[in-house]
Coordinates of C-alpha atoms in Angstrom, one line a residue:
Chain A
M10 CA 125.1 126.1 133.0
F11 CA 122.4 124.2 133.8
D12 CA 122.5 122.9 137.6
W13 CA 121.1 119.9 137.5
T14 CA 121.3 119.5 141.0
F15 CA 119.3 122.6 142.1
G16 CA 122.8 124.1 144.2
L17 CA 122.2 120.6 146.3
L18 CA 125.7 119.5 145.8
S19 CA 128.5 121.7 144.8
P20 CA 130.6 122.2 141.4
A21 CA 133.5 119.1 142.5
M22 CA 131.1 117.1 143.7
T23 CA 128.9 117.4 140.6
D24 CA 131.9 116.3 138.0
L25 CA 132.6 113.9 140.7
I26 CA 128.9 112.1 140.4
I27 CA 129.5 112.7 136.4
E28 CA 133.0 111.4 136.4
A29 CA 131.2 108.3 138.8
T30 CA 128.4 107.5 136.3
K31 CA 130.7 107.4 133.4
Q32 CA 132.9 104.5 135.0
T33 CA 129.6 103.0 135.9
L34 CA 128.6 103.2 132.1
Y35 CA 132.2 102.3 131.4
M36 CA 132.8 99.0 133.9
V37 CA 128.9 97.9 132.8
L38 CA 128.6 98.3 128.9
V39 CA 132.5 96.5 128.9
S40 CA 131.9 93.4 131.3
G41 CA 128.5 93.7 129.6
L42 CA 130.2 93.3 126.5
L43 CA 132.4 90.5 127.5
G44 CA 130.1 88.5 129.6
T45 CA 127.9 88.1 126.5
L46 CA 130.9 87.0 124.5
V47 CA 131.3 83.9 126.4
G48 CA 128.4 83.2 127.6
L49 CA 125.7 83.6 124.7
P50 CA 127.8 80.7 122.9
L51 CA 128.1 78.8 126.6
G52 CA 124.5 79.2 127.5
V53 CA 123.4 78.0 123.9
F54 CA 125.9 75.0 124.4
L55 CA 124.1 74.2 127.2
A56 CA 121.1 74.6 125.5
T57 CA 121.9 71.9 122.8
S58 CA 124.3 69.4 124.5
R59 CA 121.9 67.2 126.8
S60 CA 122.1 63.8 125.6
G61 CA 119.7 63.4 122.2
E62 CA 120.3 67.0 121.7
L63 CA 121.9 68.5 119.0
L64 CA 125.1 69.1 119.8
A65 CA 124.6 66.3 122.4
A66 CA 128.1 65.8 124.7
P67 CA 126.7 64.9 128.2
W68 CA 129.4 64.7 129.7
L69 CA 131.0 68.3 128.8
N70 CA 127.7 69.7 129.5
G71 CA 127.2 68.0 133.0
V72 CA 131.1 69.8 133.5
L73 CA 130.4 73.2 132.0
G74 CA 127.1 72.9 134.1
L75 CA 129.4 72.5 137.4
V76 CA 131.6 75.6 136.6
V77 CA 128.6 77.4 136.0
N78 CA 126.9 76.8 139.1
A79 CA 129.8 77.3 140.9
A80 CA 131.0 81.1 139.6
R81 CA 127.5 81.9 140.0
S82 CA 127.0 80.4 144.0
T83 CA 130.1 82.7 144.8
P84 CA 129.2 85.8 146.3
F85 CA 130.6 88.9 143.8
I86 CA 132.5 90.7 146.7
I87 CA 134.1 86.8 147.3
L88 CA 134.7 86.2 143.9
V89 CA 136.1 90.1 143.9
V90 CA 139.0 89.2 146.1
A91 CA 139.5 85.5 145.4
I92 CA 140.2 86.0 141.9
I93 CA 142.7 89.5 142.1
P94 CA 146.4 87.1 140.7
F95 CA 144.0 86.5 137.7
T96 CA 142.6 89.9 137.3
R97 CA 146.1 91.3 137.6
L98 CA 147.4 88.4 135.2
V99 CA 144.9 90.4 132.4
A100 CA 143.8 93.5 133.3
G101 CA 148.2 94.2 134.4
S102 CA 146.6 95.4 138.1
S103 CA 144.3 94.5 140.7
I104 CA 142.5 98.1 141.4
G105 CA 141.3 100.5 139.4
T106 CA 138.1 100.7 136.6
N107 CA 139.8 98.5 133.4
A108 CA 140.2 95.6 136.7
A109 CA 136.7 95.8 138.2
I110 CA 136.3 94.9 134.6
V111 CA 137.3 91.4 135.3
P112 CA 135.7 90.1 138.0
L113 CA 132.3 91.5 136.6
T114 CA 133.2 90.0 133.2
V115 CA 134.1 86.6 135.3
A116 CA 130.4 87.0 137.1
A117 CA 127.8 88.2 134.3
A118 CA 129.4 85.9 131.7
P119 CA 128.1 82.4 134.3
F120 CA 124.8 84.1 134.7
I121 CA 124.5 85.3 131.1
A122 CA 125.2 81.6 129.8
R123 CA 122.4 80.7 132.0
L124 CA 120.1 83.1 131.1
I125 CA 120.3 82.3 127.9
E126 CA 120.1 78.5 127.7
A127 CA 116.6 79.7 129.0
S128 CA 115.9 81.5 125.9
V129 CA 117.2 78.6 123.6
R130 CA 115.1 76.5 125.4
E131 CA 111.5 78.3 125.1
V132 CA 112.2 77.8 121.4
D133 CA 109.8 75.0 120.0
Q134 CA 111.2 71.7 119.4
G135 CA 108.1 71.7 116.5
L136 CA 111.0 74.4 114.9
V137 CA 113.8 72.3 115.2
E138 CA 111.9 69.1 113.9
A139 CA 111.5 71.3 111.0
A140 CA 114.5 72.8 110.5
R141 CA 116.1 69.0 110.6
A142 CA 113.3 68.1 108.3
M143 CA 114.5 70.2 106.3
G144 CA 118.5 69.1 105.8
A145 CA 119.6 71.4 108.3
G146 CA 123.0 70.6 110.2
P147 CA 122.8 71.9 113.8
L148 CA 125.0 74.5 113.1
Q149 CA 122.4 75.8 111.1
I150 CA 119.8 75.2 113.4
I151 CA 121.5 77.2 116.3
T152 CA 121.6 80.2 113.7
K153 CA 118.8 80.1 111.7
V154 CA 116.6 78.7 114.1
L155 CA 117.1 79.1 118.0
L156 CA 118.9 81.8 117.7
P157 CA 117.0 84.2 115.7
E158 CA 113.7 82.7 117.3
A159 CA 115.0 83.1 120.8
L160 CA 116.1 87.0 120.4
P161 CA 113.2 88.7 121.7
S162 CA 113.5 86.8 125.0
I163 CA 117.8 87.0 124.5
T164 CA 117.3 90.9 124.9
L165 CA 115.4 90.9 128.0
A166 CA 117.6 88.7 129.4
L167 CA 120.7 90.6 128.6
T168 CA 118.5 93.6 130.2
L169 CA 118.1 91.7 133.5
A170 CA 122.0 91.1 132.9
V171 CA 123.1 94.7 132.6
V172 CA 120.8 96.0 135.1
S173 CA 122.6 92.7 137.7
L174 CA 125.7 94.3 136.9
L175 CA 124.6 98.3 137.6
G176 CA 124.2 96.4 140.9
Y177 CA 127.4 94.1 141.3
S178 CA 129.6 97.7 140.2
A179 CA 128.4 99.2 143.4
M180 CA 131.0 96.5 144.9
V181 CA 133.5 97.1 142.2
G182 CA 135.0 99.9 144.5
A183 CA 136.5 97.4 147.5
V184 CA 139.2 96.9 144.8
G185 CA 139.2 100.6 143.4
G186 CA 136.9 100.3 140.5
G187 CA 135.5 103.9 141.3
G188 CA 132.2 104.0 140.2
L189 CA 128.7 105.0 141.4
G190 CA 128.2 102.8 144.2
D191 CA 131.8 103.1 145.4
L192 CA 131.2 107.1 145.5
G193 CA 128.2 106.7 147.7
I194 CA 129.8 104.7 150.5
R195 CA 132.4 106.9 150.2
F196 CA 130.8 110.4 150.5
G197 CA 127.7 109.1 151.4
Y198 CA 128.3 107.2 154.1
Q199 CA 131.1 107.2 155.2
R200 CA 131.0 111.7 155.3
F201 CA 127.8 111.5 156.0
M202 CA 126.8 113.1 152.9
P203 CA 123.3 112.0 152.2
E204 CA 122.9 114.8 149.8
V205 CA 125.2 112.3 147.5
M206 CA 123.7 109.1 148.3
A207 CA 120.0 110.7 147.8
T208 CA 121.7 112.1 144.5
V209 CA 123.9 108.5 143.2
V210 CA 120.6 106.4 143.9
V211 CA 118.3 108.5 142.2
V212 CA 121.1 108.6 138.9
L213 CA 121.3 104.3 139.8
I214 CA 117.3 104.3 139.4
L215 CA 117.2 106.4 136.1
L216 CA 120.0 104.4 134.2
V217 CA 118.2 100.7 135.5
Q218 CA 115.2 102.5 134.3
G219 CA 117.0 103.8 130.9
V220 CA 118.0 100.2 129.9
Q221 CA 114.9 98.2 131.2
T222 CA 113.1 100.7 129.2
L223 CA 115.3 100.2 125.9
G224 CA 115.0 96.8 126.5
D225 CA 112.0 96.1 127.0
S226 CA 110.8 98.2 123.6
L227 CA 113.3 96.6 121.4
A228 CA 112.4 92.9 122.7
R229 CA 108.2 94.7 121.8
R230 CA 110.1 95.5 118.2
L231 CA 111.6 91.8 117.2
D232 CA 108.8 89.9 119.1
K233 CA 106.4 89.1 115.7
R234 CA 104.2 87.0 118.0
H235 CA 101.7 89.2 118.8
R236 CA 100.1 90.9 115.9
G237 CA 97.0 91.2 114.1
Chain B
M1 CA 74.4 60.3 92.9
S2 CA 73.9 62.4 95.9
T3 CA 76.6 62.8 98.5
L4 CA 74.3 63.0 102.0
R5 CA 76.6 63.9 104.1
S6 CA 80.2 65.6 103.4
P7 CA 82.5 66.4 105.8
F8 CA 84.4 68.8 103.8
P9 CA 82.2 70.4 101.6
N10 CA 84.1 72.9 99.9
I11 CA 87.1 70.4 98.9
R12 CA 85.4 70.3 95.3
S13 CA 84.4 73.9 95.0
D14 CA 87.6 74.7 95.9
E15 CA 88.7 77.4 93.3
H16 CA 92.5 76.2 93.7
L17 CA 92.0 73.1 92.0
P18 CA 93.2 71.8 89.1
D19 CA 90.7 71.1 86.0
A20 CA 91.4 67.5 85.9
T21 CA 89.7 66.9 89.5
T22 CA 87.1 69.0 88.9
E23 CA 86.2 67.5 86.0
S24 CA 85.8 63.8 87.7
P25 CA 85.1 63.3 91.3
V26 CA 88.1 64.4 93.7
N27 CA 89.7 61.2 93.6
A28 CA 90.3 60.4 89.7
P29 CA 91.7 56.7 91.1
S30 CA 92.1 56.2 87.0
S31 CA 94.6 58.4 86.6
T32 CA 96.5 59.4 89.8
A33 CA 96.2 55.9 91.9
P34 CA 99.0 53.6 90.8
D35 CA 98.7 50.2 90.9
P36 CA 101.0 49.3 93.7
Q37 CA 101.9 46.2 92.0
T38 CA 103.3 48.0 88.7
A39 CA 104.3 51.5 90.2
A40 CA 108.0 51.1 91.6
P41 CA 107.3 52.3 95.4
V42 CA 108.8 55.3 96.1
I43 CA 109.1 54.4 100.2
L44 CA 109.0 51.2 101.0
F45 CA 109.2 49.6 104.6
D46 CA 110.7 46.3 104.8
K47 CA 110.0 44.6 108.3
V48 CA 110.2 47.9 110.1
E49 CA 110.5 47.1 113.9
K50 CA 111.1 50.1 116.0
T51 CA 112.0 49.8 120.2
Y52 CA 112.7 52.8 122.8
A53 CA 115.1 51.2 125.3
G54 CA 112.8 51.2 128.6
R55 CA 114.9 54.1 131.1
R56 CA 116.7 51.9 134.1
G57 CA 114.8 49.0 135.5
Q58 CA 112.6 49.1 132.8
V59 CA 111.3 47.3 130.3
P60 CA 111.8 49.2 126.6
V61 CA 109.1 49.5 124.5
T62 CA 107.8 48.6 121.4
A63 CA 106.6 51.5 118.9
L64 CA 106.3 49.6 116.0
S65 CA 106.9 45.8 114.8
D66 CA 107.4 44.2 111.4
I67 CA 105.6 46.9 109.5
S68 CA 105.9 46.1 105.3
L69 CA 104.2 48.9 103.8
A70 CA 104.6 50.4 99.9
V71 CA 104.1 54.0 99.2
P72 CA 103.5 53.6 95.1
E73 CA 105.2 56.3 93.0
G74 CA 102.3 59.4 92.7
A75 CA 100.2 58.2 94.9
I76 CA 98.7 59.7 97.8
V77 CA 99.2 56.6 100.8
G78 CA 97.2 57.8 104.4
V79 CA 98.0 55.9 107.5
I80 CA 95.3 55.9 110.3
G81 CA 95.9 55.4 113.6
R82 CA 94.7 56.1 117.6
S83 CA 97.5 58.5 119.3
G84 CA 100.4 56.2 121.0
A85 CA 99.3 53.7 117.8
G86 CA 102.7 54.4 116.0
K87 CA 101.9 56.3 113.5
S88 CA 104.1 59.2 114.3
T89 CA 107.2 57.2 114.6
L90 CA 106.0 55.7 111.1
I91 CA 106.1 58.9 109.3
R92 CA 109.7 60.0 111.2
L93 CA 111.6 56.8 110.1
V94 CA 110.8 58.2 106.1
N95 CA 113.3 61.4 107.2
G96 CA 115.4 59.8 109.2
L97 CA 114.0 61.6 112.0
E98 CA 113.7 57.9 113.7
R99 CA 115.8 55.9 112.8
P100 CA 114.3 51.3 113.2
S101 CA 115.5 49.5 115.0
S102 CA 116.0 46.7 112.0
G103 CA 114.5 46.2 108.9
R104 CA 114.9 48.8 106.0
V105 CA 113.1 52.0 105.1
V106 CA 114.1 52.4 101.6
V107 CA 113.5 56.1 100.0
A108 CA 113.4 56.4 95.7
G109 CA 116.2 53.4 96.3
T110 CA 118.2 54.4 99.4
D111 CA 117.9 52.9 102.3
V112 CA 117.5 56.1 104.9
A113 CA 118.1 53.5 108.0
A114 CA 121.7 52.8 106.9
L115 CA 122.7 56.3 106.2
S116 CA 124.9 58.6 108.5
E117 CA 123.7 61.4 109.9
K118 CA 125.7 63.9 107.1
A119 CA 124.4 62.1 104.3
L120 CA 120.4 62.2 105.6
R121 CA 121.1 65.3 105.4
A122 CA 121.0 65.6 101.6
E123 CA 118.0 63.0 101.8
R124 CA 116.1 65.4 103.5
R125 CA 115.9 67.7 100.8
S126 CA 114.1 65.4 98.5
I127 CA 111.5 64.6 101.5
G128 CA 109.1 67.4 102.3
M129 CA 107.1 67.5 105.7
I130 CA 104.3 69.6 106.8
F131 CA 103.5 69.2 110.3
Q132 CA 100.2 69.7 112.9
H133 CA 101.3 72.8 114.3
F134 CA 103.0 73.9 111.2
N135 CA 105.8 74.3 112.5
L136 CA 106.8 78.2 111.3
L137 CA 109.6 80.9 112.0
A138 CA 107.5 83.0 114.1
R139 CA 110.1 85.6 113.3
R140 CA 110.1 84.8 109.7
T141 CA 107.7 86.3 107.3
A142 CA 105.5 84.1 105.0
Y143 CA 108.6 84.6 102.2
D144 CA 111.3 83.9 104.5
N145 CA 109.7 81.0 106.0
V146 CA 109.2 79.2 102.8
A147 CA 113.4 80.6 101.8
L148 CA 114.8 78.8 104.7
P149 CA 115.3 75.2 103.4
L150 CA 116.3 76.3 100.3
E151 CA 119.5 79.1 102.4
I152 CA 119.7 75.8 104.1
A153 CA 120.2 74.4 101.2
G154 CA 122.7 77.0 100.1
L155 CA 121.1 78.7 97.3
A156 CA 121.5 82.2 96.4
R157 CA 119.1 85.1 96.8
Q158 CA 118.0 85.3 93.2
E159 CA 117.9 81.5 92.7
I160 CA 115.5 81.4 96.0
K161 CA 113.5 84.1 95.1
A162 CA 112.2 82.6 91.7
R163 CA 111.9 79.8 93.4
V164 CA 109.6 81.4 96.5
E165 CA 107.4 83.4 94.4
P166 CA 106.0 80.5 92.3
L167 CA 105.5 78.7 95.7
L168 CA 103.4 81.3 97.3
E169 CA 101.1 81.3 93.9
L170 CA 101.1 77.9 93.8
V171 CA 99.5 78.2 97.5
G172 CA 97.2 81.1 96.3
L173 CA 99.7 83.1 98.8
A174 CA 101.4 85.6 96.8
D175 CA 99.2 88.3 98.6
K176 CA 100.2 87.3 102.3
R177 CA 104.1 87.1 101.8
E178 CA 105.3 89.5 103.7
R179 CA 102.7 88.7 106.5
Y180 CA 104.3 87.2 109.7
P181 CA 102.7 83.4 110.6
A182 CA 101.2 85.7 113.2
E183 CA 98.9 86.6 110.8
L184 CA 97.7 84.1 109.3
S185 CA 94.9 81.5 109.8
G186 CA 95.3 78.5 110.7
G187 CA 94.6 77.1 106.9
Q188 CA 96.6 79.9 105.4
K189 CA 99.8 79.0 108.0
Q190 CA 99.5 75.3 106.5
R191 CA 99.2 76.7 103.0
V192 CA 102.7 78.5 103.9
G193 CA 103.7 74.8 105.8
I194 CA 103.2 73.0 102.6
A195 CA 105.5 75.7 100.2
R196 CA 108.3 75.4 102.2
A197 CA 107.8 71.5 102.3
L198 CA 107.7 71.7 98.1
A199 CA 110.8 74.4 97.7
T200 CA 113.7 71.6 97.7
R201 CA 111.3 70.7 94.8
P202 CA 111.2 67.6 96.9
R203 CA 109.9 63.8 95.4
V204 CA 107.9 62.7 98.4
L205 CA 105.6 64.7 101.1
L206 CA 105.2 63.7 104.1
S207 CA 102.0 65.0 106.4
D208 CA 102.0 64.6 109.9
E209 CA 98.8 65.2 111.1
A210 CA 98.8 68.5 108.9
T211 CA 94.9 69.0 109.0
S212 CA 94.4 68.0 113.1
A213 CA 94.7 71.5 114.4
L214 CA 92.5 72.8 111.2
D215 CA 88.3 73.3 111.1
P216 CA 86.4 71.1 108.8
E217 CA 86.3 73.9 105.8
T218 CA 89.9 74.6 105.9
T219 CA 91.0 70.5 106.3
G220 CA 88.8 70.2 102.8
Q221 CA 90.7 73.3 101.0
I222 CA 94.3 71.9 102.3
L223 CA 93.3 68.3 101.4
A224 CA 92.4 69.4 97.8
L225 CA 96.1 71.7 97.9
L226 CA 97.2 68.7 98.5
R227 CA 95.5 66.8 95.8
K228 CA 96.6 69.6 93.8
V229 CA 100.3 69.0 94.0
N230 CA 100.3 65.3 94.0
A231 CA 98.2 65.8 90.4
E232 CA 100.9 69.0 89.4
L233 CA 104.3 67.9 90.7
K234 CA 104.1 64.4 90.6
L235 CA 104.6 64.6 94.4
T236 CA 103.8 60.7 96.5
V237 CA 102.7 61.7 99.4
L238 CA 102.5 59.7 102.6
L239 CA 100.4 61.2 105.2
I240 CA 99.0 60.3 109.3
T241 CA 95.7 61.1 110.6
H242 CA 93.5 59.8 112.8
E243 CA 90.4 61.0 110.6
M244 CA 89.1 58.5 108.0
A245 CA 87.2 61.7 106.7
V246 CA 90.9 62.2 105.7
I247 CA 91.6 59.0 104.0
K248 CA 88.4 59.3 102.0
A249 CA 88.8 62.9 100.9
V250 CA 92.0 62.2 99.2
A251 CA 94.4 58.8 100.1
D252 CA 94.3 55.8 97.2
R253 CA 95.7 54.0 99.9
V254 CA 94.7 53.4 103.3
A255 CA 97.0 51.5 106.0
V256 CA 95.4 51.3 109.1
I257 CA 98.0 51.1 112.4
D258 CA 97.4 49.8 115.6
G259 CA 99.8 48.3 118.7
G260 CA 102.8 49.4 116.6
R261 CA 100.9 47.1 113.9
I262 CA 99.7 47.4 110.0
V263 CA 96.4 45.4 110.7
E264 CA 94.7 46.4 107.3
E265 CA 96.3 47.8 104.0
G266 CA 94.7 48.4 100.9
A267 CA 93.1 50.5 98.0
T268 CA 90.9 53.2 99.8
Y269 CA 88.0 52.0 98.4
D270 CA 88.4 48.4 99.0
V271 CA 89.2 49.4 102.8
F272 CA 86.1 51.0 103.4
A273 CA 83.8 48.1 100.8
H274 CA 85.4 45.7 103.0
P275 CA 86.7 46.5 106.3
R276 CA 88.0 43.4 107.6
H277 CA 89.9 44.2 111.4
A278 CA 87.8 45.5 114.0
T279 CA 89.4 49.2 114.6
T280 CA 89.2 49.8 110.8
R281 CA 85.4 49.1 111.3
A282 CA 85.9 51.3 114.2
F283 CA 87.6 53.9 112.5
L284 CA 84.8 53.9 109.7
S285 CA 82.0 53.6 111.7
D286 CA 81.1 57.6 112.2
L287 CA 82.0 58.5 108.5
T288 CA 79.8 55.1 106.7
G289 CA 76.8 55.2 108.5
A290 CA 77.9 52.0 110.2
S291 CA 76.6 53.6 113.7
L292 CA 73.1 53.1 114.0
P293 CA 70.9 56.6 115.2
P294 CA 71.1 55.8 119.2
Y295 CA 67.0 54.9 119.9
V296 CA 67.7 52.1 117.9
A297 CA 71.1 51.4 119.2
D298 CA 70.0 51.2 122.8
R299 CA 67.4 48.8 122.2
L300 CA 69.8 46.2 119.9
K301 CA 70.3 42.6 121.5
S302 CA 72.6 40.1 119.8
E303 CA 70.1 37.3 120.4
P304 CA 66.9 36.7 118.4
G305 CA 63.6 36.3 120.3
P306 CA 59.9 36.4 120.2
G307 CA 59.1 39.5 118.2
R308 CA 62.1 41.0 118.0
E309 CA 62.8 42.4 114.1
A310 CA 66.4 41.5 112.5
L311 CA 68.9 44.8 111.6
V312 CA 70.8 43.9 108.5
R313 CA 73.3 45.7 106.9
I314 CA 73.5 46.0 103.6
V315 CA 77.2 47.8 101.5
F316 CA 76.3 48.9 98.4
T317 CA 79.5 48.7 96.2
G318 CA 81.4 48.8 92.6
D319 CA 78.9 48.2 89.7
H320 CA 75.7 47.2 92.0
A321 CA 75.9 50.3 94.2
T322 CA 72.9 52.1 92.1
D323 CA 70.8 48.9 91.4
P324 CA 67.6 48.7 92.8
V325 CA 68.8 46.2 95.5
L326 CA 65.7 46.5 98.0
S327 CA 62.9 46.7 96.0
R328 CA 64.3 43.5 94.2
V329 CA 64.7 41.7 97.5
S330 CA 61.7 43.0 98.5
R331 CA 59.3 41.5 95.2
L332 CA 61.4 37.8 95.6
L333 CA 60.9 37.5 98.6
G334 CA 57.0 38.9 98.9
L335 CA 58.4 40.9 102.4
D336 CA 58.2 44.7 103.6
L337 CA 61.9 46.2 104.0
N338 CA 62.1 48.6 107.4
I339 CA 65.0 50.8 106.3
I340 CA 66.4 52.3 109.3
Q341 CA 69.1 53.9 108.0
A342 CA 70.7 54.7 104.8
Q343 CA 73.3 56.9 102.9
V344 CA 75.3 57.0 99.9
D345 CA 78.5 58.0 99.8
E346 CA 81.4 58.3 97.1
I347 CA 85.0 56.8 98.0
A348 CA 87.6 57.1 95.7
G349 CA 85.7 58.0 92.6
K350 CA 83.6 55.5 93.2
P351 CA 79.9 55.3 94.6
F352 CA 79.5 53.4 98.4
G353 CA 76.3 53.0 100.4
V354 CA 75.2 51.3 103.2
I355 CA 71.9 50.8 104.0
V356 CA 70.7 49.0 107.3
I357 CA 67.1 47.4 106.7
S358 CA 65.2 45.9 109.5
V359 CA 63.0 42.0 108.5
P360 CA 61.2 39.8 110.4
G361 CA 63.3 38.6 113.3
D362 CA 62.9 34.5 112.2
A363 CA 65.7 32.7 111.6
A364 CA 64.5 31.2 108.4
T365 CA 63.4 34.4 106.7
L366 CA 67.0 35.9 108.2
S367 CA 68.5 33.7 106.3
A368 CA 66.7 34.4 102.9
V369 CA 67.2 37.5 103.4
T370 CA 71.4 38.0 103.6
N371 CA 71.1 35.1 101.0
A372 CA 69.3 36.9 98.4
V373 CA 71.7 40.2 99.3
E374 CA 74.9 37.9 98.8
R375 CA 73.4 36.6 95.8
L376 CA 73.5 39.7 94.4
N377 CA 77.5 40.1 95.3
L378 CA 76.5 42.5 98.1
D379 CA 77.4 42.4 101.5
A380 CA 75.2 41.4 104.4
E381 CA 75.9 41.6 107.8
V382 CA 73.3 40.9 111.5
L383 CA 73.9 43.9 113.7
G384 CA 71.8 42.1 116.4
Y385 CA 67.6 42.0 117.4
V386 CA 65.4 44.7 118.1

């Protein structure tokens, strides 16, 4: 087998890194997906529910805004520990990769909501007015105008969210979540194995680079504003 | 009849114009401009008032007051006003994007001001609207933009196709159906906008400064298209603009709005021929030769003085527009009249001329000239003395 570490790492360590990479990808993808599932509707609601807007509910908008801000201002490592009872309730345990997905999702959802809110708010209000003039209801305006028009911007927002989750996932080692960050701390730092630390960093850089490139090219393909 | 200065040279040569309008001048009031007394109004503003609640501690802002206006079936009615005059609010009352504070807005027999938001949605399908900045969806092709109102109305895919294709044909964009708005010119975007507005087969088309973002040539083409859909589809058009040239090119009737009130309203020709309000005159000034050349305007005094000549503006309208009035007055009074400025044009299909002459400034001569002109049933106005 081709040794991609050029003999820098033992085969056992290589396996550990591959395993950790899988764990990281698993945690990031699942929490990103769940975070989007919650964050997308939440963000759309935040963007359309101030007074005078499509789904005007200023009171609920204010409350949800407060909750989102509270969640976003809690440092992630504190959030991980603070919601352990909730994590145990949802995942059946507070330790392990699956358990780590809970705090990651809880952190991702409000972050994604704010990003989606910004993306939706960027859509020209003239389009909303045109859709209203056609007789569209609020739900139709959201599904046929706001979301499709915001899609390139939403794609970039989700790319940013996934990259942030890659960073967050390094901290879930604190609850036995595993992953690349955890490996880097335990082997690279605590056991003084700089080659492990370096490899972990390189793999993370490659992952971020890959996600960003993918997101950028997808967004560019979706954006029809700069042609011809 | 020669048009000395037409802002839209293309309007008559546009290949999309229907026969009816190529035979006769752009406006054919005999066939398309119904008498407001006989034709039932499709849109009726009845003592409409619109006030916006002020911010906390501030007085409310009145956008419109005491607006009464009838838009006859099949007519093109233009509302002209400066920015902030309230015309945007006015047009948005028709499809309920804005609600009046008091009064009625009746569209095809329904008081839209009294409808719930849900009932309004159905009503809006019979009212098309086009916009200054087109408001096309950037991620939909021309075809899909025109299809949008039909998707919203819940039509089946095949039905949508059957409607969208003839519309793209009508606006001359059949070959651009797969293009995205970013790949289209301003005029083409507005054509998509018009096709989209027509998709639900509305009775009324609202035009919100639809040509203000376009160059004069494209403006002419878009206005010709509006004329065409007005004639072919028997569509009533209410348009707002800040350009008198737009009114002149397409409107059968015009309402002038200033400070939230309609200050003048009537058939376009009459308003152009006999503007009563200062705002109307200001709008007309660069169109009907009412503005003097600078070298004359700079020397203009309001009082007569020794050796000064009087400037008299004569407006030629209706049957007298082509009469040799000047030579007649000159012969009658034995005077040499000096022409300072002259313009002959055509408004709503009828000839219309403005001429500014200078005559000796003494009171006796001046009143003899104005009397002679007025005896010929023409308007004479003393502009000042130079």
